[in-house]
Amino acid sequence: MTNPFEVHAKGWFSIIKDLRTALLGLWQGTN
């Protein structure tokens, strides 16, 4: 049985990673 909190944390981690990548891309695009 998988831990729902673990799955949730992994989901958030990937969301944050995607957001960071997008923000870095935007920041590099403006400089």
XYZ file of C-alpha atoms in Angstrom:
31
model
C 0.000 0.000 0.000
C 1.440 3.333 -1.065
C 1.572 6.270 1.315
C -0.803 9.003 0.022
C 1.346 11.682 1.660
C 4.403 10.418 -0.182
C 2.545 10.486 -3.506
C 1.253 13.979 -2.678
C 4.757 15.203 -1.803
C 6.152 13.799 -5.059
C 3.356 15.511 -6.980
C 4.116 18.834 -5.312
C 7.833 18.366 -5.900
C 7.330 17.897 -9.646
C 4.962 20.900 -9.750
C 7.531 23.073 -7.964
C 10.274 21.789 -10.256
C 8.184 22.662 -13.336
C 7.402 26.120 -11.921
C 11.072 26.756 -11.156
C 12.074 25.716 -14.662
C 9.413 27.988 -16.177
C 10.442 30.915 -13.963
C 14.116 30.415 -14.810
C 13.218 30.354 -18.517
C 11.236 33.590 -18.185
C 14.003 35.240 -16.170
C 16.643 34.245 -18.716
C 14.383 35.463 -21.530
C 14.128 38.959 -20.019
C 17.888 39.304 -19.475
